[in-house]
Each structure stands twice: as structure tokens, then as C-alpha cells.
Amino acid sequence: MFGRDRIEYKSPDQMRIMRRAGLVVADLLDAVREQIRPGVTTAELDAVATRVIADAGATSNFLNYHGFPARVCISVNSEVVHGIPGERVIEPGDVVSVDGGAIVDGWHGDSAFSVVVPDADPADLDLVRVTEEAMWAGIAALATADRLGQVGEAIDDAVTAAGGLGIVAEYVGHGIGSAMHQPPDVLNYRSGHRGPRVRAGMCLAIEPMLVRGEPTTAVLADDWTVVTVDGSRAAHFEHSVAVHADGIWVLTARDGGAESLARHGVRAVPIG
């Protein structure tokens, strides 16, 4: 199951279980998204995710992960990732990023989205739009990539073409499977390193994080919440993707990524 580079290569049967986990994640993120509005606390949003995971008979891969105390990460405005749900109240115009996951029969799913609460600053809407599009550019590149570094190059190119945004370099995508975080790292930028060869059996979480200002970050005293040093707003998108013998399938997207990948000239192929 593990290659020389310690990458865990999954069988089609294992990928199909990961697809089940991915659909639980899609359900919980959709449920949380529906409840994001002014006056709601981030703890209340975490409670929504808790119910969806329990109703699915799945388990949370975030709760107690290295001590993390919740089922989802909720990061607001200048918080980039790993925000801890609590008494913070969502306000009009906030940028809210939600990162969630689930385990089904020992296999993991992981996904994230960002949204701007009305009334939205147009610059924040652009930030969220470009971050999502950069993620899909990276996923599309994976479909034809020879080396994993091409994913980061495609993300970098999409951000550069949009202009005016910074890529957070300290936090990157990752392998996913029988654990939530596995080798290899999936960079969101050009690095000069080709990375491992893309092979059938890889499952990867692709997750760019962009900011409106300088991409320098710090971790708050809670040892989790990552914020921009200059206070600029941030956005985060993520999907878990399977590479199989016939193509790629986005495990955490309801349609497998078909609609979004088609815009990039890529066909999403179900796992055979």
C-alpha cells in the first residue's frame, strides 16, 4: 500500500469508501453554509456539523486531533485557518472560512470553503472567487500532471493572473487516506521542485489559502488560530481528490467536480 516515498496508494475499493466520507463532508459543509448569517456564533455552526456527522454514523477527524476541541475549523476575516469555534458572533460583511472532515470505516474526507456575509465588500468577493478558482485550477492540473509540482504551478498561475493577492506559503495541501494528513505535501506555489510522480492510487487534499495583503502569518495564543500579521482578510478552499487509473474524481464534491473541471477542459471520471 505504501510506496518508497511513503505515499499511501489506495485501491479502488478504498477510494470508494473515501467517497462516502467525502459526501458526509459535503453534507456537513452545506449544512453549516446554510446557517452562516449575522448573529450566529461560530460555536452554533460547529453544533450543526456535529449533528450531521452523528446522523451519518461517521466520526469527526478534527475533534481531538492534536487536541483540537471542535468538529470544524471556523476562521473569520484575518484568520486564515484553524480557527476554534466559540462565542464569536458572525457580523455583516465577515469573510467566514469553514474547514471540516469526517471518517467512514477508517477512511478520511477533508474539505473547506469560504463565504462573504452580506453586505459584502467587492474586494472580499474577489478574494473568495479567486481562491476557489485557484483550487480548481490546481485540481484540473492534477488530471494531466506528470509531477505533483505542476499543481502548485497551476495555482500560482491562477493567482498571478488575477493579481493583487498573496499566497500563504506556510500551510499547504496534503495526502489523505487512512489518516487525515499524510505525505506528500501539495504546495500552492511554484517552488522549483518537481515533486513526486503522480500515480494512480494517490488521494490528495488541494487547498490554497489567499490573502488580500502580505501573506505573512502568526499563530495566536490558543496555539491553533492562524492570522495574517497585517490584519488583511483571508480565504481558504479545499477538496479531497482521488487519482485513479481512468482519471480524477473529486471525493468531496457532489458531482465529483464535473461541472467545475469542465470549465478547465477536464473530465471528471468516476472511480471504476
PDB file of C-alpha atoms in Angstrom:
ATOM      1  CA  MET A   1       0.000   0.000   0.000  1.00  0.00           C
ATOM      2  CA  PHE A   2       2.900   2.392   0.702  1.00  0.00           C
ATOM      3  CA  GLY A   3       5.436   3.348  -1.961  1.00  0.00           C
ATOM      4  CA  ARG A   4       9.113   4.022  -1.391  1.00  0.00           C
ATOM      5  CA  ASP A   5       8.311   7.681  -0.830  1.00  0.00           C
ATOM      6  CA  ARG A   6       5.835   6.650   1.935  1.00  0.00           C
ATOM      7  CA  ILE A   7       2.856   7.794  -0.091  1.00  0.00           C
ATOM      8  CA  GLU A   8      -0.191   5.653   0.630  1.00  0.00           C
ATOM      9  CA  TYR A   9      -1.615   4.372  -2.663  1.00  0.00           C
ATOM     10  CA  LYS A  10      -5.283   3.407  -2.400  1.00  0.00           C
ATOM     11  CA  SER A  11      -7.178   0.655  -4.143  1.00  0.00           C
ATOM     12  CA  PRO A  12     -10.438   1.481  -5.961  1.00  0.00           C
ATOM     13  CA  ASP A  13     -12.397  -0.084  -3.089  1.00  0.00           C
ATOM     14  CA  GLN A  14     -10.624   2.170  -0.575  1.00  0.00           C
ATOM     15  CA  MET A  15     -11.286   5.206  -2.764  1.00  0.00           C
ATOM     16  CA  ARG A  16     -14.969   4.318  -2.849  1.00  0.00           C
ATOM     17  CA  ILE A  17     -15.068   4.350   0.953  1.00  0.00           C
ATOM     18  CA  MET A  18     -13.300   7.716   0.884  1.00  0.00           C
ATOM     19  CA  ARG A  19     -16.022   8.910  -1.476  1.00  0.00           C
ATOM     20  CA  ARG A  20     -18.585   8.018   1.190  1.00  0.00           C
ATOM     21  CA  ALA A  21     -16.601  10.031   3.732  1.00  0.00           C
ATOM     22  CA  GLY A  22     -16.327  12.860   1.225  1.00  0.00           C
ATOM     23  CA  LEU A  23     -20.090  13.035   0.788  1.00  0.00           C
ATOM     24  CA  VAL A  24     -20.564  13.255   4.557  1.00  0.00           C
ATOM     25  CA  VAL A  25     -18.157  16.202   4.487  1.00  0.00           C
ATOM     26  CA  ALA A  26     -20.131  17.770   1.633  1.00  0.00           C
ATOM     27  CA  ASP A  27     -23.310  17.398   3.697  1.00  0.00           C
ATOM     28  CA  LEU A  28     -21.826  18.974   6.812  1.00  0.00           C
ATOM     29  CA  LEU A  29     -20.303  21.898   4.932  1.00  0.00           C
ATOM     30  CA  ASP A  30     -23.566  22.552   3.088  1.00  0.00           C
ATOM     31  CA  ALA A  31     -25.454  22.481   6.382  1.00  0.00           C
ATOM     32  CA  VAL A  32     -23.010  24.905   8.006  1.00  0.00           C
ATOM     33  CA  ARG A  33     -23.067  27.203   4.971  1.00  0.00           C
ATOM     34  CA  GLU A  34     -26.863  27.453   5.191  1.00  0.00           C
ATOM     35  CA  GLN A  35     -26.632  28.691   8.787  1.00  0.00           C
ATOM     36  CA  ILE A  36     -23.966  31.383   8.282  1.00  0.00           C
ATOM     37  CA  ARG A  37     -25.683  34.707   8.922  1.00  0.00           C
ATOM     38  CA  PRO A  38     -25.275  37.732  11.193  1.00  0.00           C
ATOM     39  CA  GLY A  39     -25.978  36.929  14.829  1.00  0.00           C
ATOM     40  CA  VAL A  40     -24.955  33.260  14.698  1.00  0.00           C
ATOM     41  CA  THR A  41     -21.982  32.206  16.815  1.00  0.00           C
ATOM     42  CA  THR A  42     -19.202  30.032  15.479  1.00  0.00           C
ATOM     43  CA  ALA A  43     -19.999  27.525  18.247  1.00  0.00           C
ATOM     44  CA  GLU A  44     -23.527  27.210  16.863  1.00  0.00           C
ATOM     45  CA  LEU A  45     -22.064  26.454  13.444  1.00  0.00           C
ATOM     46  CA  ASP A  46     -19.882  23.744  14.965  1.00  0.00           C
ATOM     47  CA  ALA A  47     -23.000  22.234  16.547  1.00  0.00           C
ATOM     48  CA  VAL A  48     -24.554  21.964  13.076  1.00  0.00           C
ATOM     49  CA  ALA A  49     -21.543  19.990  11.853  1.00  0.00           C
ATOM     50  CA  THR A  50     -21.701  17.775  14.933  1.00  0.00           C
ATOM     51  CA  ARG A  51     -25.297  16.793  14.163  1.00  0.00           C
ATOM     52  CA  VAL A  52     -24.612  15.999  10.507  1.00  0.00           C
ATOM     53  CA  ILE A  53     -21.638  13.768  11.343  1.00  0.00           C
ATOM     54  CA  ALA A  54     -23.617  11.915  14.025  1.00  0.00           C
ATOM     55  CA  ASP A  55     -26.667  11.465  11.785  1.00  0.00           C
ATOM     56  CA  ALA A  56     -24.420   9.936   9.086  1.00  0.00           C
ATOM     57  CA  GLY A  57     -22.930   7.423  11.525  1.00  0.00           C
ATOM     58  CA  ALA A  58     -19.495   8.889  10.792  1.00  0.00           C
ATOM     59  CA  THR A  59     -16.893  10.263  13.188  1.00  0.00           C
ATOM     60  CA  SER A  60     -15.031  13.563  13.257  1.00  0.00           C
ATOM     61  CA  ASN A  61     -11.385  13.626  12.236  1.00  0.00           C
ATOM     62  CA  PHE A  62     -10.965  17.165  13.602  1.00  0.00           C
ATOM     63  CA  LEU A  63     -12.208  16.666  17.167  1.00  0.00           C
ATOM     64  CA  ASN A  64      -9.227  15.952  19.471  1.00  0.00           C
ATOM     65  CA  TYR A  65      -6.782  15.993  16.554  1.00  0.00           C
ATOM     66  CA  HIS A  66      -3.651  17.062  18.453  1.00  0.00           C
ATOM     67  CA  GLY A  67      -6.111  18.460  20.996  1.00  0.00           C
ATOM     68  CA  PHE A  68      -8.330  20.464  18.635  1.00  0.00           C
ATOM     69  CA  PRO A  69     -11.618  20.980  20.518  1.00  0.00           C
ATOM     70  CA  ALA A  70     -14.228  21.093  17.730  1.00  0.00           C
ATOM     71  CA  ARG A  71     -15.590  19.318  14.650  1.00  0.00           C
ATOM     72  CA  VAL A  72     -14.835  22.142  12.223  1.00  0.00           C
ATOM     73  CA  CYS A  73     -12.363  24.993  11.976  1.00  0.00           C
ATOM     74  CA  ILE A  74     -14.091  28.351  11.544  1.00  0.00           C
ATOM     75  CA  SER A  75     -11.825  31.251  10.622  1.00  0.00           C
ATOM     76  CA  VAL A  76     -13.153  34.789  10.276  1.00  0.00           C
ATOM     77  CA  ASN A  77     -11.678  37.770   8.386  1.00  0.00           C
ATOM     78  CA  SER A  78      -7.936  37.925   9.168  1.00  0.00           C
ATOM     79  CA  GLU A  79      -7.977  34.346  10.483  1.00  0.00           C
ATOM     80  CA  VAL A  80      -6.518  32.166   7.743  1.00  0.00           C
ATOM     81  CA  VAL A  81      -7.085  28.638   9.075  1.00  0.00           C
ATOM     82  CA  HIS A  82      -7.606  26.580  12.239  1.00  0.00           C
ATOM     83  CA  GLY A  83      -9.974  28.997  13.963  1.00  0.00           C
ATOM     84  CA  ILE A  84     -11.612  27.445  17.039  1.00  0.00           C
ATOM     85  CA  PRO A  85     -15.411  27.772  17.194  1.00  0.00           C
ATOM     86  CA  GLY A  86     -16.664  29.673  20.224  1.00  0.00           C
ATOM     87  CA  GLU A  87     -18.681  32.712  21.239  1.00  0.00           C
ATOM     88  CA  ARG A  88     -17.626  34.888  18.308  1.00  0.00           C
ATOM     89  CA  VAL A  89     -20.713  36.278  16.577  1.00  0.00           C
ATOM     90  CA  ILE A  90     -20.848  36.441  12.792  1.00  0.00           C
ATOM     91  CA  GLU A  91     -21.350  40.022  11.589  1.00  0.00           C
ATOM     92  CA  PRO A  92     -22.400  41.578   8.267  1.00  0.00           C
ATOM     93  CA  GLY A  93     -19.529  41.661   5.781  1.00  0.00           C
ATOM     94  CA  ASP A  94     -17.462  38.974   7.521  1.00  0.00           C
ATOM     95  CA  VAL A  95     -15.359  36.569   5.472  1.00  0.00           C
ATOM     96  CA  VAL A  96     -16.014  33.149   7.012  1.00  0.00           C
ATOM     97  CA  SER A  97     -13.886  30.108   6.160  1.00  0.00           C
ATOM     98  CA  VAL A  98     -15.081  26.660   7.252  1.00  0.00           C
ATOM     99  CA  ASP A  99     -12.855  23.567   7.145  1.00  0.00           C
ATOM    100  CA  GLY A 100     -14.386  20.203   8.021  1.00  0.00           C
ATOM    101  CA  GLY A 101     -13.830  16.485   7.789  1.00  0.00           C
ATOM    102  CA  ALA A 102     -15.222  13.059   8.586  1.00  0.00           C
ATOM    103  CA  ILE A 103     -14.151   9.427   8.879  1.00  0.00           C
ATOM    104  CA  VAL A 104     -16.115   6.492   7.442  1.00  0.00           C
ATOM    105  CA  ASP A 105     -14.858   2.954   8.105  1.00  0.00           C
ATOM    106  CA  GLY A 106     -11.390   4.288   8.890  1.00  0.00           C
ATOM    107  CA  TRP A 107     -11.033   6.452   5.766  1.00  0.00           C
ATOM    108  CA  HIS A 108     -10.963  10.246   5.760  1.00  0.00           C
ATOM    109  CA  GLY A 109     -12.537  13.153   3.898  1.00  0.00           C
ATOM    110  CA  ASP A 110     -11.500  16.818   4.196  1.00  0.00           C
ATOM    111  CA  SER A 111     -12.838  19.959   2.509  1.00  0.00           C
ATOM    112  CA  ALA A 112     -13.197  23.706   3.065  1.00  0.00           C
ATOM    113  CA  PHE A 113     -14.972  26.749   1.673  1.00  0.00           C
ATOM    114  CA  SER A 114     -15.131  30.494   2.276  1.00  0.00           C
ATOM    115  CA  VAL A 115     -18.104  32.822   2.006  1.00  0.00           C
ATOM    116  CA  VAL A 116     -18.714  36.545   2.492  1.00  0.00           C
ATOM    117  CA  VAL A 117     -21.686  37.507   4.640  1.00  0.00           C
ATOM    118  CA  PRO A 118     -23.830  40.300   3.109  1.00  0.00           C
ATOM    119  CA  ASP A 119     -23.280  43.201   2.815  1.00  0.00           C
ATOM    120  CA  ALA A 120     -20.067  42.192   1.133  1.00  0.00           C
ATOM    121  CA  ASP A 121     -17.042  44.268   0.226  1.00  0.00           C
ATOM    122  CA  PRO A 122     -16.437  43.632  -3.521  1.00  0.00           C
ATOM    123  CA  ALA A 123     -12.746  43.102  -2.752  1.00  0.00           C
ATOM    124  CA  ASP A 124     -13.673  40.279  -0.365  1.00  0.00           C
ATOM    125  CA  LEU A 125     -15.908  38.716  -3.004  1.00  0.00           C
ATOM    126  CA  ASP A 126     -12.973  38.791  -5.420  1.00  0.00           C
ATOM    127  CA  LEU A 127     -10.729  37.212  -2.787  1.00  0.00           C
ATOM    128  CA  VAL A 128     -13.146  34.311  -2.303  1.00  0.00           C
ATOM    129  CA  ARG A 129     -13.750  33.895  -6.035  1.00  0.00           C
ATOM    130  CA  VAL A 130     -10.059  33.810  -6.921  1.00  0.00           C
ATOM    131  CA  THR A 131      -9.246  31.395  -4.085  1.00  0.00           C
ATOM    132  CA  GLU A 132     -11.896  28.948  -5.251  1.00  0.00           C
ATOM    133  CA  GLU A 133     -10.844  29.274  -8.874  1.00  0.00           C
ATOM    134  CA  ALA A 134      -7.182  28.735  -7.930  1.00  0.00           C
ATOM    135  CA  MET A 135      -8.166  25.498  -6.180  1.00  0.00           C
ATOM    136  CA  TRP A 136      -9.983  24.258  -9.289  1.00  0.00           C
ATOM    137  CA  ALA A 137      -7.026  25.244 -11.481  1.00  0.00           C
ATOM    138  CA  GLY A 138      -4.818  23.066  -9.271  1.00  0.00           C
ATOM    139  CA  ILE A 139      -7.265  20.167  -9.353  1.00  0.00           C
ATOM    140  CA  ALA A 140      -7.542  20.422 -13.149  1.00  0.00           C
ATOM    141  CA  ALA A 141      -3.755  20.375 -13.455  1.00  0.00           C
ATOM    142  CA  LEU A 142      -3.642  17.180 -11.393  1.00  0.00           C
ATOM    143  CA  ALA A 143      -5.637  15.408 -14.108  1.00  0.00           C
ATOM    144  CA  THR A 144      -2.744  15.633 -16.593  1.00  0.00           C
ATOM    145  CA  ALA A 145       0.238  16.279 -14.308  1.00  0.00           C
ATOM    146  CA  ASP A 146       3.325  14.131 -14.511  1.00  0.00           C
ATOM    147  CA  ARG A 147       4.737  15.567 -11.273  1.00  0.00           C
ATOM    148  CA  LEU A 148       2.887  16.963  -8.287  1.00  0.00           C
ATOM    149  CA  GLY A 149       4.717  20.294  -8.505  1.00  0.00           C
ATOM    150  CA  GLN A 150       2.573  21.113 -11.537  1.00  0.00           C
ATOM    151  CA  VAL A 151      -0.422  21.509  -9.215  1.00  0.00           C
ATOM    152  CA  GLY A 152       1.302  24.302  -7.302  1.00  0.00           C
ATOM    153  CA  GLU A 153       2.373  25.914 -10.560  1.00  0.00           C
ATOM    154  CA  ALA A 154      -1.236  25.979 -11.799  1.00  0.00           C
ATOM    155  CA  ILE A 155      -2.474  27.515  -8.539  1.00  0.00           C
ATOM    156  CA  ASP A 156       0.300  30.110  -8.640  1.00  0.00           C
ATOM    157  CA  ASP A 157      -0.510  30.971 -12.261  1.00  0.00           C
ATOM    158  CA  ALA A 158      -4.209  31.451 -11.462  1.00  0.00           C
ATOM    159  CA  VAL A 159      -3.435  33.774  -8.559  1.00  0.00           C
ATOM    160  CA  THR A 160      -0.883  35.728 -10.574  1.00  0.00           C
ATOM    161  CA  ALA A 161      -3.335  36.164 -13.444  1.00  0.00           C
ATOM    162  CA  ALA A 162      -5.951  37.587 -11.065  1.00  0.00           C
ATOM    163  CA  GLY A 163      -3.429  39.965  -9.496  1.00  0.00           C
ATOM    164  CA  GLY A 164      -3.231  41.658  -6.114  1.00  0.00           C
ATOM    165  CA  LEU A 165      -3.464  38.662  -3.764  1.00  0.00           C
ATOM    166  CA  GLY A 166      -0.870  36.810  -1.724  1.00  0.00           C
ATOM    167  CA  ILE A 167      -0.454  33.032  -1.362  1.00  0.00           C
ATOM    168  CA  VAL A 168       0.108  31.758   2.181  1.00  0.00           C
ATOM    169  CA  ALA A 169       3.166  29.509   1.893  1.00  0.00           C
ATOM    170  CA  GLU A 170       3.401  28.029   5.407  1.00  0.00           C
ATOM    171  CA  TYR A 171       0.255  25.915   5.051  1.00  0.00           C
ATOM    172  CA  VAL A 172      -0.201  23.539   2.139  1.00  0.00           C
ATOM    173  CA  GLY A 173      -2.261  20.638   0.864  1.00  0.00           C
ATOM    174  CA  HIS A 174      -1.514  17.039   1.750  1.00  0.00           C
ATOM    175  CA  GLY A 175      -2.108  13.399   1.122  1.00  0.00           C
ATOM    176  CA  ILE A 176      -5.219  11.911   2.714  1.00  0.00           C
ATOM    177  CA  GLY A 177      -6.478   8.376   3.259  1.00  0.00           C
ATOM    178  CA  SER A 178      -6.243   6.182   6.352  1.00  0.00           C
ATOM    179  CA  ALA A 179      -5.105   9.374   8.130  1.00  0.00           C
ATOM    180  CA  MET A 180      -6.199  12.957   7.583  1.00  0.00           C
ATOM    181  CA  HIS A 181      -2.706  14.278   6.909  1.00  0.00           C
ATOM    182  CA  GLN A 182      -0.207  12.130   5.019  1.00  0.00           C
ATOM    183  CA  PRO A 183       2.661  12.579   2.581  1.00  0.00           C
ATOM    184  CA  PRO A 184       3.067  14.176   0.137  1.00  0.00           C
ATOM    185  CA  ASP A 185       2.782  17.909   0.691  1.00  0.00           C
ATOM    186  CA  VAL A 186       0.859  19.666  -2.076  1.00  0.00           C
ATOM    187  CA  LEU A 187       2.307  23.145  -2.498  1.00  0.00           C
ATOM    188  CA  ASN A 188       0.184  26.098  -3.588  1.00  0.00           C
ATOM    189  CA  TYR A 189       3.002  27.912  -5.386  1.00  0.00           C
ATOM    190  CA  ARG A 190       5.977  27.459  -7.687  1.00  0.00           C
ATOM    191  CA  SER A 191       8.886  26.038  -5.761  1.00  0.00           C
ATOM    192  CA  GLY A 192      11.425  24.806  -8.285  1.00  0.00           C
ATOM    193  CA  HIS A 193      10.832  21.243  -7.024  1.00  0.00           C
ATOM    194  CA  ARG A 194       9.112  18.802  -9.329  1.00  0.00           C
ATOM    195  CA  GLY A 195       7.624  16.770  -6.508  1.00  0.00           C
ATOM    196  CA  PRO A 196       6.713  13.072  -6.637  1.00  0.00           C
ATOM    197  CA  ARG A 197       5.386  11.476  -9.780  1.00  0.00           C
ATOM    198  CA  VAL A 198       1.596  11.500  -9.996  1.00  0.00           C
ATOM    199  CA  ARG A 199       0.346   7.916  -9.890  1.00  0.00           C
ATOM    200  CA  ALA A 200      -2.976   6.121  -9.724  1.00  0.00           C
ATOM    201  CA  GLY A 201      -3.886   5.466  -6.091  1.00  0.00           C
ATOM    202  CA  MET A 202      -2.924   8.924  -4.841  1.00  0.00           C
ATOM    203  CA  CYS A 203      -5.548  10.801  -2.851  1.00  0.00           C
ATOM    204  CA  LEU A 204      -4.734  14.447  -2.207  1.00  0.00           C
ATOM    205  CA  ALA A 205      -6.266  17.429  -0.437  1.00  0.00           C
ATOM    206  CA  ILE A 206      -5.680  20.525  -2.565  1.00  0.00           C
ATOM    207  CA  GLU A 207      -6.202  23.705  -0.541  1.00  0.00           C
ATOM    208  CA  PRO A 208      -4.943  27.169  -1.433  1.00  0.00           C
ATOM    209  CA  MET A 209      -5.138  29.974   1.139  1.00  0.00           C
ATOM    210  CA  LEU A 210      -5.008  33.532  -0.198  1.00  0.00           C
ATOM    211  CA  VAL A 211      -4.882  36.938   1.475  1.00  0.00           C
ATOM    212  CA  ARG A 212      -5.623  40.491   0.389  1.00  0.00           C
ATOM    213  CA  GLY A 213      -2.365  41.781   1.886  1.00  0.00           C
ATOM    214  CA  GLU A 214       1.001  40.351   2.867  1.00  0.00           C
ATOM    215  CA  PRO A 215       0.962  36.545   3.233  1.00  0.00           C
ATOM    216  CA  THR A 216       2.930  36.582   6.495  1.00  0.00           C
ATOM    217  CA  THR A 217       1.116  34.761   9.303  1.00  0.00           C
ATOM    218  CA  ALA A 218       1.278  34.184  13.047  1.00  0.00           C
ATOM    219  CA  VAL A 219      -0.379  31.742  15.436  1.00  0.00           C
ATOM    220  CA  LEU A 220      -2.499  33.119  18.274  1.00  0.00           C
ATOM    221  CA  ALA A 221      -2.104  32.212  21.935  1.00  0.00           C
ATOM    222  CA  ASP A 222      -4.628  29.364  21.569  1.00  0.00           C
ATOM    223  CA  ASP A 223      -1.871  27.533  19.593  1.00  0.00           C
ATOM    224  CA  TRP A 224      -4.274  26.947  16.709  1.00  0.00           C
ATOM    225  CA  THR A 225      -5.684  30.050  15.049  1.00  0.00           C
ATOM    226  CA  VAL A 226      -3.509  31.298  12.179  1.00  0.00           C
ATOM    227  CA  VAL A 227      -3.890  35.005  11.378  1.00  0.00           C
ATOM    228  CA  THR A 228      -2.385  37.452   8.920  1.00  0.00           C
ATOM    229  CA  VAL A 229       0.180  39.680  10.605  1.00  0.00           C
ATOM    230  CA  ASP A 230      -1.034  42.785   8.778  1.00  0.00           C
ATOM    231  CA  GLY A 231      -4.700  42.103   9.558  1.00  0.00           C
ATOM    232  CA  SER A 232      -5.659  41.548   5.923  1.00  0.00           C
ATOM    233  CA  ARG A 233      -8.543  39.239   5.137  1.00  0.00           C
ATOM    234  CA  ALA A 234      -8.035  35.651   4.044  1.00  0.00           C
ATOM    235  CA  ALA A 235      -9.921  32.898   2.214  1.00  0.00           C
ATOM    236  CA  HIS A 236      -9.484  29.110   2.031  1.00  0.00           C
ATOM    237  CA  PHE A 237     -10.878  26.418  -0.276  1.00  0.00           C
ATOM    238  CA  GLU A 238     -10.157  22.681  -0.241  1.00  0.00           C
ATOM    239  CA  HIS A 239     -11.266  19.437  -1.862  1.00  0.00           C
ATOM    240  CA  SER A 240     -10.053  15.860  -1.485  1.00  0.00           C
ATOM    241  CA  VAL A 241      -9.266  14.336  -4.883  1.00  0.00           C
ATOM    242  CA  ALA A 242      -8.609  10.748  -5.998  1.00  0.00           C
ATOM    243  CA  VAL A 243      -6.257   9.889  -8.850  1.00  0.00           C
ATOM    244  CA  HIS A 244      -7.271   6.528 -10.320  1.00  0.00           C
ATOM    245  CA  ALA A 245      -6.490   4.502 -13.411  1.00  0.00           C
ATOM    246  CA  ASP A 246      -9.024   6.314 -15.584  1.00  0.00           C
ATOM    247  CA  GLY A 247      -8.691   9.915 -14.362  1.00  0.00           C
ATOM    248  CA  ILE A 248      -9.545  12.006 -11.313  1.00  0.00           C
ATOM    249  CA  TRP A 249     -12.650  12.223  -9.124  1.00  0.00           C
ATOM    250  CA  VAL A 250     -13.241  14.923  -6.520  1.00  0.00           C
ATOM    251  CA  LEU A 251     -14.261  12.923  -3.474  1.00  0.00           C
ATOM    252  CA  THR A 252     -15.779  15.838  -1.540  1.00  0.00           C
ATOM    253  CA  ALA A 253     -17.742  17.394  -4.432  1.00  0.00           C
ATOM    254  CA  ARG A 254     -21.267  16.082  -5.017  1.00  0.00           C
ATOM    255  CA  ASP A 255     -20.775  15.789  -8.780  1.00  0.00           C
ATOM    256  CA  GLY A 256     -17.185  14.614  -8.474  1.00  0.00           C
ATOM    257  CA  GLY A 257     -16.061  18.011  -9.709  1.00  0.00           C
ATOM    258  CA  ALA A 258     -17.616  17.507 -13.147  1.00  0.00           C
ATOM    259  CA  GLU A 259     -19.065  20.991 -13.635  1.00  0.00           C
ATOM    260  CA  SER A 260     -16.076  22.954 -12.320  1.00  0.00           C
ATOM    261  CA  LEU A 261     -13.484  20.798 -14.085  1.00  0.00           C
ATOM    262  CA  ALA A 262     -15.351  21.066 -17.379  1.00  0.00           C
ATOM    263  CA  ARG A 263     -14.647  24.803 -17.343  1.00  0.00           C
ATOM    264  CA  HIS A 264     -10.964  23.863 -17.432  1.00  0.00           C
ATOM    265  CA  GLY A 265     -11.423  21.351 -20.231  1.00  0.00           C
ATOM    266  CA  VAL A 266     -11.038  18.395 -17.864  1.00  0.00           C
ATOM    267  CA  ARG A 267     -13.427  15.474 -17.489  1.00  0.00           C
ATOM    268  CA  ALA A 268     -14.148  14.133 -14.019  1.00  0.00           C
ATOM    269  CA  VAL A 269     -14.201  10.322 -14.152  1.00  0.00           C
ATOM    270  CA  PRO A 270     -15.980   8.209 -11.525  1.00  0.00           C
ATOM    271  CA  ILE A 271     -13.917   5.538  -9.800  1.00  0.00           C
ATOM    272  CA  GLY A 272     -14.357   2.275 -11.690  1.00  0.00           C
TER     273      GLY A 272
END
